Short mmCIF file of C-alpha atoms and ligand atoms in Angstrom, two decimals:
data_model
loop_
_atom_site.label_atom_id
_atom_site.label_comp_id
_atom_site.label_asym_id
_atom_site.label_seq_id
_atom_site.Cartn_x
_atom_site.Cartn_y
_atom_site.Cartn_z
CA ASN T 1 38.28 122.24 -73.03
CA CYS T 2 35.58 124.75 -72.31
CA ALA T 3 32.71 122.78 -74.28
CA VAL T 4 33.37 119.74 -72.21
CA GLU T 5 32.86 122.10 -69.30
CA LEU T 6 29.86 123.41 -70.67
CA LEU T 7 27.92 120.76 -71.96
CA ASP T 8 29.39 117.15 -71.63
CA ARG T 9 29.71 117.74 -67.69
CA ALA T 10 25.88 118.94 -67.74
CA VAL T 11 24.87 115.81 -69.47
CA ALA T 12 26.92 113.37 -67.29
CA ALA T 13 25.38 115.24 -64.31
CA GLY T 14 21.97 114.03 -65.48
CA HIS T 15 20.70 117.40 -67.12
CA GLY T 16 20.64 115.71 -70.44
CA ALA T 17 16.80 115.77 -70.71
CA ARG T 18 16.37 119.43 -69.99
CA PRO T 19 15.92 122.15 -72.82
CA ALA T 20 19.12 123.73 -73.73
CA LEU T 21 18.32 125.78 -77.13
CA THR T 22 15.24 126.66 -78.97
CA GLY T 23 15.40 128.10 -82.51
CA ALA T 24 12.64 130.45 -83.24
CA ARG T 25 12.36 130.84 -87.15
CA ALA T 26 11.53 133.85 -88.93
CA GLY T 27 9.44 134.38 -92.09
CA ALA T 28 7.16 131.89 -93.36
CA ASN T 29 8.55 129.31 -91.08
CA ALA T 30 7.80 131.67 -87.93
CA GLY T 31 6.06 129.71 -85.08
CA ALA T 32 7.88 126.52 -86.23
CA ASP T 33 10.17 126.68 -83.19
CA THR T 34 12.47 123.47 -82.46
CA THR T 35 13.90 122.80 -78.89
CA TRP T 36 16.91 120.65 -78.36
CA THR T 37 17.66 119.15 -75.17
CA TYR T 38 21.19 119.22 -73.61
CA ALA T 39 21.75 115.45 -74.80
CA GLN T 40 20.37 116.51 -78.32
CA LEU T 41 22.80 119.48 -78.42
CA LEU T 42 25.66 117.23 -77.33
CA ASP T 43 24.86 114.74 -79.94
CA GLN T 44 24.93 117.46 -82.53
CA VAL T 45 28.14 118.85 -81.37
CA ASP T 46 29.79 115.43 -81.68
CA ARG T 47 28.63 114.88 -85.15
CA ILE T 48 30.10 118.35 -86.06
CA ALA T 49 33.23 117.74 -84.38
CA HIS T 50 33.47 114.30 -86.12
CA VAL T 51 33.06 116.26 -89.37
CA LEU T 52 35.65 118.87 -88.84
CA ARG T 53 38.50 116.32 -87.75
CA GLY T 54 37.32 113.58 -90.04
CA PRO T 55 36.22 114.24 -93.74
CA LEU T 56 37.37 117.90 -93.27
CA GLY T 57 40.89 116.85 -92.21
CA LEU T 58 41.34 119.89 -89.87
CA VAL T 59 44.00 119.39 -86.83
CA PRO T 60 43.94 121.03 -83.40
CA GLY T 61 45.05 124.76 -83.82
CA ASN T 62 43.39 125.05 -87.29
CA ARG T 63 40.98 128.01 -87.65
CA VAL T 64 37.27 127.55 -88.73
CA LEU T 65 35.32 130.65 -89.99
CA LEU T 66 31.55 130.36 -89.09
CA ARG T 67 28.84 132.43 -90.49
CA GLY T 68 25.07 132.12 -90.02
CA ALA T 69 22.18 133.76 -88.16
CA ASN T 70 21.50 132.78 -84.71
CA THR T 71 20.43 129.21 -84.78
CA PRO T 72 20.86 125.97 -82.56
CA LEU T 73 22.98 124.63 -85.44
CA LEU T 74 25.36 127.59 -85.50
CA ALA T 75 25.56 127.26 -81.67
CA ALA T 76 26.45 123.57 -82.00
CA ALA T 77 29.12 124.40 -84.69
CA ILE T 78 30.91 126.92 -82.62
CA LEU T 79 30.90 124.57 -79.53
CA ALA T 80 32.20 121.61 -81.93
CA VAL T 81 34.80 123.65 -83.02
CA PHE T 82 35.98 124.16 -79.43
CA LYS T 83 35.56 120.50 -78.51
CA ALA T 84 37.55 119.43 -81.47
CA GLY T 85 40.32 121.69 -80.56
CA LEU T 86 40.02 124.15 -83.24
CA VAL T 87 39.70 127.67 -83.40
CA ALA T 88 36.36 129.64 -84.04
CA VAL T 89 36.32 132.72 -86.27
CA PRO T 90 32.64 133.70 -86.03
CA THR T 91 31.64 136.44 -88.48
CA MET T 92 28.58 138.55 -88.47
CA PRO T 93 25.79 137.70 -90.86
CA LEU T 94 25.50 140.93 -92.59
CA LEU T 95 29.39 141.22 -93.44
CA ARG T 96 29.98 141.72 -97.21
CA ALA T 97 32.85 139.97 -99.31
CA ARG T 98 35.30 143.11 -98.65
CA GLU T 99 35.20 142.51 -94.89
CA LEU T 100 35.23 138.70 -94.89
CA ALA T 101 38.19 138.89 -97.02
CA VAL T 102 40.20 140.98 -94.54
CA ILE T 103 39.00 138.71 -91.74
CA ALA T 104 39.73 135.38 -93.33
CA GLU T 105 43.36 136.79 -94.43
CA ARG T 106 44.02 138.00 -90.99
CA ALA T 107 42.84 134.77 -89.40
CA ARG T 108 44.28 132.80 -91.99
CA VAL T 109 41.17 130.54 -91.93
CA ASP T 110 41.44 126.62 -92.88
CA ALA T 111 37.81 125.78 -93.38
CA VAL T 112 34.48 127.71 -93.36
CA LEU T 113 31.04 126.36 -92.22
CA CYS T 114 28.32 128.70 -93.47
CA ALA T 115 24.53 128.82 -93.57
CA ALA T 116 23.49 128.03 -97.10
CA SER T 117 21.59 131.22 -97.40
CA LEU T 118 24.67 133.21 -96.84
CA CYS T 119 27.24 131.23 -98.91
CA GLY T 120 26.62 133.52 -102.03
CA GLU T 121 28.64 136.02 -100.47
CA LEU T 122 31.81 133.82 -99.92
CA ASP T 123 32.13 133.29 -103.80
CA ASN T 124 33.18 136.88 -104.09
CA VAL T 125 36.11 136.10 -101.28
CA PRO T 126 39.56 135.39 -102.65
CA GLY T 127 41.45 132.99 -100.89
CA VAL T 128 38.86 131.40 -98.54
CA PRO T 129 38.19 127.72 -98.40
CA ARG T 130 35.12 126.19 -99.93
CA PRO T 131 32.37 126.39 -97.71
CA VAL T 132 30.60 123.55 -96.12
CA CYS T 133 26.86 124.53 -95.78
CA PHE T 134 24.09 124.22 -93.37
CA GLY T 135 20.29 124.75 -93.39
CA ALA T 136 19.09 123.54 -96.71
CA PRO T 137 22.03 123.61 -98.90
CA GLU T 138 21.40 124.13 -102.63
CA PRO T 139 22.60 121.46 -105.28
CA GLY T 140 26.35 121.81 -105.78
CA GLN T 141 26.99 123.00 -102.20
CA GLU T 142 28.64 120.56 -99.69
CA SER T 143 26.20 119.75 -96.91
CA LEU T 144 27.05 119.69 -93.30
CA GLU T 145 23.99 117.80 -92.21
CA ALA T 146 24.76 115.02 -94.88
CA LEU T 147 28.20 114.64 -93.49
CA MET T 148 26.76 114.66 -89.90
CA ALA T 149 24.28 111.80 -90.58
CA CYS T 150 27.33 109.59 -91.09
CA HIS T 151 28.59 109.97 -87.57
CA ASP T 152 26.63 108.99 -84.34
CA ALA T 153 29.53 107.96 -82.14
CA PRO T 154 30.48 110.30 -79.08
CA PHE T 155 33.44 112.45 -79.81
CA ALA T 156 36.31 112.39 -77.68
CA ALA T 157 37.17 115.87 -76.92
CA CYS T 158 40.53 117.26 -77.71
CA ASP T 159 42.61 117.61 -74.57
CA THR T 160 43.18 121.04 -74.90
CA ALA T 161 45.26 123.41 -72.34
CA ALA T 162 43.47 126.13 -70.50
CA ILE T 163 45.67 128.79 -72.56
CA ASP T 164 45.13 127.19 -75.76
CA VAL T 165 43.28 129.71 -78.12
CA CYS T 166 40.05 128.74 -79.16
CA LEU T 167 38.17 131.88 -80.63
CA ILE T 168 39.29 134.78 -82.61
CA ALA T 169 36.57 137.37 -82.16
CA PHE T 170 36.74 140.38 -84.42
CA THR T 171 35.29 143.79 -83.05
CA SER T 172 32.34 145.01 -84.58
CA GLY T 173 34.01 147.81 -86.17
CA THR T 174 32.76 151.21 -84.90
CA THR T 175 35.70 152.51 -86.59
CA GLY T 176 35.30 150.57 -89.74
CA VAL T 177 38.35 148.34 -89.31
CA PRO T 178 37.77 145.17 -87.54
CA LYS T 179 40.59 143.93 -85.08
CA GLY T 180 41.04 140.20 -84.15
CA THR T 181 41.19 139.19 -80.70
CA MET T 182 42.31 136.00 -79.48
CA HIS T 183 40.85 134.08 -76.47
CA PHE T 184 41.88 130.89 -74.40
CA HIS T 185 39.55 127.92 -73.09
CA ARG T 186 39.87 129.44 -69.78
CA ASP T 187 38.64 132.78 -70.88
CA VAL T 188 35.19 131.32 -72.09
CA LEU T 189 34.85 129.76 -68.64
CA ALA T 190 35.89 132.85 -67.03
CA ILE T 191 33.28 135.14 -68.21
CA CYS T 192 30.60 132.51 -67.36
CA ASP T 193 31.77 132.68 -63.65
CA CYS T 194 31.90 136.69 -63.54
CA PHE T 195 28.81 138.82 -64.87
CA PRO T 196 26.07 136.05 -65.07
CA ARG T 197 27.00 134.71 -61.50
CA HIS T 198 27.56 137.74 -59.42
CA THR T 199 25.54 140.38 -61.52
CA LEU T 200 22.85 138.76 -63.29
CA ARG T 201 22.43 136.00 -60.59
CA ALA T 202 21.14 133.30 -63.40
CA GLY T 203 20.17 129.94 -62.43
CA PRO T 204 18.80 126.76 -63.94
CA ASP T 205 15.45 128.06 -64.30
CA ASP T 206 16.04 130.95 -66.29
CA LEU T 207 15.35 131.30 -70.26
CA PHE T 208 17.62 133.47 -71.88
CA ILE T 209 16.60 135.64 -75.12
CA GLY T 210 17.90 138.42 -77.08
CA THR T 211 19.28 139.81 -80.31
CA PRO T 212 22.83 140.05 -80.32
CA PRO T 213 24.64 137.53 -82.94
CA LEU T 214 26.50 134.89 -81.77
CA ALA T 215 29.32 136.12 -83.85
CA PHE T 216 29.62 139.17 -81.26
CA THR T 217 30.72 137.93 -77.99
CA PHE T 218 27.83 139.69 -76.31
CA GLY T 219 25.56 137.33 -77.87
CA LEU T 220 28.07 134.47 -77.62
CA GLY T 221 28.20 134.63 -73.98
CA GLY T 222 24.59 135.94 -73.25
CA LEU T 223 22.78 133.32 -75.55
CA LEU T 224 25.12 130.38 -75.54
CA LEU T 225 27.82 130.07 -72.87
CA PHE T 226 26.05 131.71 -69.91
CA PRO T 227 22.72 129.63 -70.03
CA LEU T 228 24.94 126.45 -70.36
CA ARG T 229 27.08 127.15 -67.38
CA VAL T 230 24.20 127.65 -65.16
CA GLY T 231 22.21 124.82 -66.63
CA ALA T 232 19.48 127.04 -68.33
CA ALA T 233 18.02 127.46 -71.63
CA ALA T 234 18.02 130.10 -74.36
CA VAL T 235 15.87 131.11 -77.39
CA LEU T 236 17.83 132.10 -80.38
CA LEU T 237 15.93 134.33 -82.98
CA GLU T 238 16.83 134.10 -86.58
CA LYS T 239 15.89 137.55 -87.74
CA PRO T 240 14.98 139.67 -84.60
CA THR T 241 12.95 142.74 -84.77
CA PRO T 242 11.58 144.68 -81.53
CA GLU T 243 8.27 143.12 -82.33
CA LEU T 244 9.47 139.47 -82.72
CA LEU T 245 11.63 139.97 -79.76
CA LEU T 246 8.81 140.88 -77.72
CA ALA T 247 6.54 138.06 -79.13
CA ALA T 248 8.93 135.52 -78.33
CA ILE T 249 9.45 136.83 -74.81
CA GLU T 250 5.70 136.40 -74.35
CA ARG T 251 5.46 132.93 -76.25
CA HIS T 252 8.39 131.32 -74.52
CA ARG T 253 8.21 133.09 -71.14
CA ALA T 254 11.71 134.39 -71.19
CA THR T 255 13.12 135.60 -67.95
CA VAL T 256 16.37 137.21 -69.00
CA CYS T 257 16.81 139.29 -72.28
CA PHE T 258 20.05 140.55 -73.70
CA THR T 259 20.16 143.75 -76.36
CA ALA T 260 21.18 147.07 -77.13
CA PRO T 261 19.79 150.36 -76.17
CA THR T 262 18.16 151.23 -79.40
CA PHE T 263 16.22 147.80 -79.19
CA TYR T 264 14.97 148.55 -75.82
CA ARG T 265 13.73 152.19 -76.91
CA GLN T 266 11.88 150.64 -79.73
CA MET T 267 10.54 147.79 -77.46
CA ALA T 268 9.48 150.10 -74.78
CA ALA T 269 7.11 152.01 -77.26
CA LEU T 270 5.68 148.60 -78.12
CA ALA T 271 5.73 146.78 -74.62
CA PRO T 272 2.16 147.18 -73.57
CA ARG T 273 0.72 145.17 -76.39
CA PHE T 274 2.53 142.09 -74.91
CA ASP T 275 2.46 140.13 -71.81
CA LEU T 276 6.16 140.42 -70.57
CA SER T 277 5.36 139.25 -67.02
CA SER T 278 7.89 136.39 -67.16
CA LEU T 279 10.80 138.96 -67.40
CA ALA T 280 12.97 139.45 -64.32
CA ARG T 281 16.14 140.82 -65.67
CA THR T 282 17.04 142.85 -68.82
CA VAL T 283 20.62 143.65 -69.93
CA SER T 284 21.58 146.56 -72.05
CA ALA T 285 25.06 146.55 -73.54
CA GLY T 286 26.97 147.72 -76.60
CA GLU T 287 26.67 151.39 -76.33
CA ALA T 288 25.69 153.79 -73.72
CA LEU T 289 22.16 153.41 -72.31
CA PRO T 290 20.78 156.93 -72.33
CA LEU T 291 18.89 157.78 -69.15
CA ALA T 292 15.60 158.55 -71.13
CA THR T 293 15.66 154.73 -72.69
CA ARG T 294 16.35 153.51 -68.96
CA GLN T 295 13.21 155.53 -67.90
CA ALA T 296 10.95 154.60 -70.93
CA TRP T 297 11.71 150.83 -70.34
CA GLN T 298 11.36 150.92 -66.59
CA ASP T 299 7.86 152.94 -67.22
CA ALA T 300 6.78 150.23 -69.86
CA THR T 301 7.76 146.95 -67.79
CA GLY T 302 8.52 148.15 -64.40
CA LEU T 303 12.10 146.49 -64.90
CA ARG T 304 15.31 148.41 -63.78
CA MET T 305 17.76 147.86 -66.39
CA ILE T 306 21.06 146.17 -66.11
CA ASP T 307 23.52 148.44 -67.88
CA GLY T 308 26.87 146.67 -68.56
CA ILE T 309 29.96 147.64 -70.33
CA GLY T 310 31.79 145.04 -72.21
CA ALA T 311 34.34 144.59 -74.87
CA THR T 312 35.42 142.00 -77.75
CA GLU T 313 38.64 142.29 -75.95
CA MET T 314 37.61 141.31 -72.57
CA LEU T 315 35.19 138.89 -74.04
CA HIS T 316 32.30 140.27 -72.03
CA ILE T 317 30.79 142.49 -69.71
CA PHE T 318 33.13 143.82 -66.86
CA ILE T 319 31.52 147.06 -65.42
CA ALA T 320 27.99 146.79 -64.56
CA ALA T 321 25.13 147.14 -61.83
CA ALA T 322 22.01 145.19 -60.79
CA GLY T 323 19.22 145.53 -58.32
CA ASP T 324 19.95 148.18 -55.58
CA ASP T 325 23.29 148.71 -57.08
CA ILE T 326 21.84 150.22 -59.89
CA ARG T 327 22.61 154.19 -60.10
CA PRO T 328 20.91 155.48 -63.15
CA GLY T 329 23.65 157.69 -65.07
CA ALA T 330 26.48 155.46 -64.10
CA THR T 331 27.30 152.03 -65.72
CA GLY T 332 28.05 150.40 -62.38
CA LYS T 333 31.10 149.07 -60.69
CA PRO T 334 33.69 146.72 -61.62
CA VAL T 335 32.22 143.10 -61.76
CA PRO T 336 33.78 141.02 -59.17
CA GLY T 337 36.85 139.27 -60.85
CA TYR T 338 37.53 142.70 -62.67
CA ARG T 339 39.36 145.95 -61.68
CA ALA T 340 39.00 149.10 -63.22
CA CYS T 341 40.64 152.64 -63.17
CA ILE T 342 40.54 156.04 -64.98
CA LEU T 343 43.91 157.15 -66.40
CA ASP T 344 45.05 160.61 -67.35
CA GLY T 345 47.15 161.12 -70.75
CA ALA T 346 50.30 160.19 -69.11
CA GLY T 347 48.77 156.62 -67.61
CA LYS T 348 48.38 157.94 -64.24
CA PRO T 349 45.27 157.49 -62.37
CA VAL T 350 42.99 160.49 -61.91
CA GLY T 351 40.56 161.10 -58.82
CA PRO T 352 36.88 161.16 -58.68
CA GLY T 353 35.11 163.51 -60.97
CA VAL T 354 37.96 163.90 -63.60
CA VAL T 355 37.45 162.28 -67.08
CA GLY T 356 40.11 159.93 -68.24
CA ARG T 357 40.79 156.72 -70.16
CA LEU T 358 39.31 153.54 -69.04
CA ALA T 359 41.48 150.79 -68.16
CA VAL T 360 40.49 147.29 -67.14
CA LYS T 361 42.22 144.21 -65.83
CA GLY T 362 40.66 140.75 -65.11
CA PRO T 363 40.79 137.34 -65.92
CA THR T 364 40.07 137.64 -69.67
CA GLY T 365 42.21 140.41 -71.43
CA CYS T 366 42.99 139.32 -74.83
CA ARG T 367 45.91 138.96 -77.26
CA TYR T 368 45.30 141.24 -80.26
CA LEU T 369 46.31 139.61 -83.75
CA ALA T 370 48.22 142.66 -84.62
CA ASP T 371 51.20 143.31 -82.57
CA GLU T 372 50.96 147.22 -82.68
CA ARG T 373 47.58 147.26 -81.31
CA GLN T 374 48.96 144.87 -78.30
CA ARG T 375 51.87 147.58 -77.53
CA ASP T 376 49.38 150.33 -77.52
CA TYR T 377 46.30 149.08 -76.06
CA VAL T 378 47.62 146.41 -73.43
CA VAL T 379 49.88 147.85 -70.78
CA ASP T 380 51.24 145.65 -67.82
CA GLY T 381 47.84 143.25 -68.35
CA TRP T 382 45.72 146.40 -68.16
CA ASN T 383 43.50 146.79 -71.19
CA LEU T 384 42.60 150.25 -72.57
CA THR T 385 39.32 150.28 -73.71
CA GLY T 386 39.14 153.63 -75.81
CA ASP T 387 36.49 154.97 -73.56
CA ALA T 388 36.32 158.05 -71.77
CA TYR T 389 35.02 157.74 -68.21
CA GLU T 390 34.78 159.51 -64.93
CA MET T 391 34.33 157.78 -61.25
CA ASP T 392 32.00 159.49 -58.58
CA ALA T 393 32.91 159.54 -55.00
CA ASP T 394 31.38 156.36 -54.20
CA GLY T 395 33.36 154.36 -56.96
CA TYR T 396 30.72 154.15 -59.50
CA PHE T 397 32.01 154.30 -63.25
CA ILE T 398 30.29 156.96 -65.32
CA TYR T 399 30.40 156.77 -69.10
CA ARG T 400 31.25 159.88 -71.09
CA SER T 401 32.11 158.83 -74.85
CA ARG T 402 34.35 156.92 -76.84
CA THR T 403 37.92 158.68 -76.26
CA ASP T 404 38.08 159.53 -79.98
CA ASP T 405 34.50 160.95 -80.19
CA MET T 406 34.91 163.40 -77.54
CA ILE T 407 33.79 166.66 -79.17
CA ILE T 408 36.09 169.83 -78.71
CA SER T 409 34.17 172.97 -79.30
CA ALA T 410 35.79 176.28 -78.49
CA GLY T 411 37.88 174.97 -75.99
CA TYR T 412 34.92 172.95 -74.30
CA ASN T 413 34.84 169.25 -74.03
CA ILE T 414 31.44 167.92 -74.93
CA ALA T 415 30.35 164.30 -74.92
CA GLY T 416 28.08 163.51 -77.66
CA PRO T 417 26.02 160.88 -75.69
CA GLU T 418 24.91 163.42 -73.08
CA VAL T 419 23.34 165.55 -75.93
CA GLU T 420 22.04 162.66 -77.26
CA ASP T 421 20.45 161.70 -73.97
CA ALA T 422 19.03 165.29 -73.61
CA LEU T 423 17.54 165.15 -77.19
CA LEU T 424 16.06 161.57 -76.55
CA ARG T 425 13.53 162.96 -73.86
CA HIS T 426 11.80 165.22 -76.83
CA PRO T 427 8.82 163.67 -77.86
CA ALA T 428 9.45 164.21 -81.44
CA VAL T 429 12.97 162.40 -81.29
CA ALA T 430 13.06 158.70 -82.17
CA GLU T 431 16.88 158.28 -82.32
CA CYS T 432 19.67 160.71 -82.72
CA GLY T 433 23.59 160.67 -83.07
CA VAL T 434 25.57 163.83 -81.93
CA ILE T 435 29.23 164.43 -83.37
CA GLY T 436 31.61 166.99 -83.86
CA ARG T 437 31.65 168.79 -87.33
CA PRO T 438 35.00 170.42 -88.32
CA ASP T 439 34.38 174.12 -87.93
CA ALA T 440 37.05 176.94 -89.00
CA GLU T 441 36.23 179.20 -85.94
CA ARG T 442 35.45 176.96 -83.06
CA GLY T 443 37.49 173.69 -83.94
CA GLN T 444 34.37 171.54 -84.01
CA VAL T 445 30.54 172.30 -83.56
CA VAL T 446 28.10 170.11 -82.21
CA GLU T 447 25.95 168.58 -84.87
CA ALA T 448 22.67 166.27 -84.26
CA HIS T 449 21.50 163.68 -86.72
CA VAL T 450 17.80 163.20 -85.66
CA VAL T 451 15.30 160.70 -86.93
CA LEU T 452 11.88 161.86 -85.74
CA GLN T 453 9.01 160.03 -84.43
CA PRO T 454 6.11 159.03 -86.77
CA GLY T 455 3.83 162.06 -87.18
CA HIS T 456 6.57 164.43 -86.90
CA ALA T 457 8.17 166.36 -90.03
CA PRO T 458 11.41 168.04 -90.38
CA SER T 459 11.18 171.86 -90.14
CA PRO T 460 13.52 174.64 -89.25
CA GLU T 461 11.30 175.52 -86.42
CA LEU T 462 11.45 172.11 -85.14
CA ALA T 463 15.52 172.47 -85.23
CA CYS T 464 15.35 175.53 -83.05
CA GLN T 465 12.79 173.92 -80.69
CA LEU T 466 15.16 170.99 -80.27
CA GLN T 467 18.12 173.35 -79.81
CA GLU T 468 16.21 175.31 -77.09
CA PHE T 469 15.08 171.89 -75.47
CA VAL T 470 18.68 171.04 -75.11
CA LYS T 471 19.76 174.31 -73.72
CA ALA T 472 17.08 174.13 -70.93
CA GLN T 473 18.50 170.74 -69.67
CA ILE T 474 22.25 170.88 -69.92
CA ALA T 475 24.91 173.44 -70.17
CA PRO T 476 23.74 175.48 -73.00
CA TYR T 477 27.32 175.62 -74.62
CA LYS T 478 26.70 171.96 -75.32
CA TYR T 479 23.66 172.55 -77.76
CA PRO T 480 23.85 171.31 -81.17
CA ARG T 481 24.52 174.22 -83.44
CA SER T 482 23.67 172.21 -86.42
CA VAL T 483 20.79 169.81 -86.72
CA VAL T 484 20.32 167.18 -89.52
CA PHE T 485 17.36 165.20 -89.96
CA ALA T 486 17.70 161.87 -91.22
CA GLN T 487 15.45 158.68 -92.07
CA SER T 488 17.84 156.35 -90.06
CA LEU T 489 21.21 156.38 -88.70
CA PRO T 490 24.33 154.10 -89.56
CA ARG T 491 24.51 151.29 -87.20
CA THR T 492 26.66 148.03 -86.94
CA GLN T 493 25.04 144.85 -86.84
CA THR T 494 25.69 144.79 -83.02
CA GLY T 495 23.56 148.29 -82.58
CA LYS T 496 26.18 150.69 -82.37
CA LEU T 497 25.84 154.10 -84.02
CA GLN T 498 28.48 154.58 -86.51
CA ARG T 499 29.70 158.02 -85.78
CA PHE T 500 32.59 157.91 -88.31
CA ARG T 501 30.04 157.64 -90.96
CA LEU T 502 27.82 160.66 -89.67
CA ARG T 503 31.02 162.41 -89.83
CA GLU T 504 31.78 161.62 -93.53
CA GLN T 505 28.27 162.51 -94.38
CA GLY T 506 27.90 166.02 -95.67
CA GLY T 507 27.22 169.03 -93.46
CA ALA T 508 24.02 170.41 -91.99
CA ALA T 509 20.67 171.27 -93.61
C1 3UK Z 601 31.10 150.45 -76.08
C2 3UK Z 601 29.43 150.53 -73.98
C3 3UK Z 601 28.71 152.57 -72.61
C4 3UK Z 601 32.30 151.05 -75.43
C5 3UK Z 601 30.19 144.03 -75.82
C6 3UK Z 601 29.10 143.31 -73.95
O1 3UK Z 601 30.11 146.02 -77.00
C7 3UK Z 601 30.79 145.14 -76.94
O2 3UK Z 601 31.85 144.99 -77.48
P1 3UK Z 601 32.63 145.80 -78.69
O3 3UK Z 601 33.92 145.30 -78.85
O4 3UK Z 601 32.56 147.32 -78.33
C8 3UK Z 601 33.19 147.75 -77.16
C9 3UK Z 601 32.83 149.22 -76.98
O5 3UK Z 601 31.27 149.29 -76.89
N1 3UK Z 601 29.90 150.06 -75.03
C10 3UK Z 601 29.62 148.70 -74.71
N2 3UK Z 601 29.07 148.48 -73.78
C11 3UK Z 601 28.53 149.88 -73.26
N3 3UK Z 601 29.48 152.05 -73.89
N4 3UK Z 601 27.94 151.91 -71.90
C12 3UK Z 601 27.97 150.42 -72.11
N5 3UK Z 601 26.92 149.58 -71.56
O6 3UK Z 601 32.90 152.02 -76.25
C13 3UK Z 601 33.24 149.74 -75.43
O7 3UK Z 601 34.50 149.91 -75.38
O8 3UK Z 601 31.72 145.64 -79.82
C14 3UK Z 601 29.45 144.48 -74.89
C15 3UK Z 601 29.55 142.28 -74.08
C16 3UK Z 601 30.35 142.01 -74.79
C17 3UK Z 601 30.82 142.77 -75.93
N6 3UK Z 601 31.73 142.43 -76.85
#
């Protein structure tokens, strides 16, 4: 049982009095941080496990939908579901009724634990069980804490098998349709023994912090499973913004930070106002790390970014580089435990310098809830990630784009992220997203959606300047023939640009 390995063993080994999780509140309660030790976390987990198996009447294998901002109680609920032999179905706090209905239906959930403030959205979801609410429930809501108060005895963990499913994680939906991926108890432990040990080299004195929701396996690993596995502590931020994250790093003296490239971009600009001297390692994942962002972060903090590609299918990061292995422009090499290769359209490996489809194999590949997906994306234990990658002569893996996002214009293959990277070097550009817009003559044309830095205004002249700026850096045929100025870009809650939404929006200005 993975929860026992992560938590009960630590307490039994005398680690009980060490801090495990700190909840950093937002809004009016800012500053009222609470910290649970390992022993206190175990107590909360056991109480919730009793509630699940007792009053809620659940039996091993039942599925529990979880919903809430990153807080110690949500973390305890996830561990309790594991410990009780149930299956956690964590959902992103920003999901709306329509998306929740799809998840609840596909995962066939038997119970719901939901933060009181987010319960309203569930009223509109047909067929989900009535939620048990936590964190200041309102009159009429069933209160998890009230039920927990009646149980103070230790909970005897369910005797699960290594290959019992404990987690159904849904992808964050860069393409709009969330896909359910099933993971075993042993997978949860496997990720803890790969990236954090070999690449991050985390230890008990680390303090983890970051933004990804616990419902996103990037956050579940980085902010809960990894810290517990190495005996360290984590700070969970309820409503992170770049400023709040920087302030929390300073206040708690965090050493390891996990977030996505967009956050690092904004944090780099604000970093001089904070004391970030405690930070030792920062991890970027979720989407490609532009060179311009890597450089801005390094200039602001002196830290070399650890880039890592992970996927919900694989649970966590499987290609990365840290320290002297870092090669700007490349994601890195397979994390020990994983193998990776690049395949052509027919499934044959290609040589260095050729762009193809990334395939990975390791201790964690998933079972999809949908059979067709399993058939098309998992071949002989190798997971196709949907990414176009290339390997250099030294075996470093270089990201190009999502396979379906590759732009084909007048016969040329153009990777949007390369054009984005060029644009981000321009001082007027804060954020950008580059897509292929259908075009009668060229098939597709490169179109850049650009959010300007404060103090810059959209104009045809600036659009031309940006086009010339790109042509001066990369092969001129890649320049954006169309430039659209935007106030903001559509992103998932996990920080990923939603290119499909840019493609849906009307054409160029
Ligand atoms: C993209 C990256 C370039 C890539 C994730 C760390 O992102 C995670 O999982 P998802 O299922 O998406 C997977 C896809 O996201 N991607 C992620 N990281 C990178 N592209 N460089 C990167 N460093 O397209 C991948 O196929 O939402 C990330 C840990 C756990 C995760 N679930």
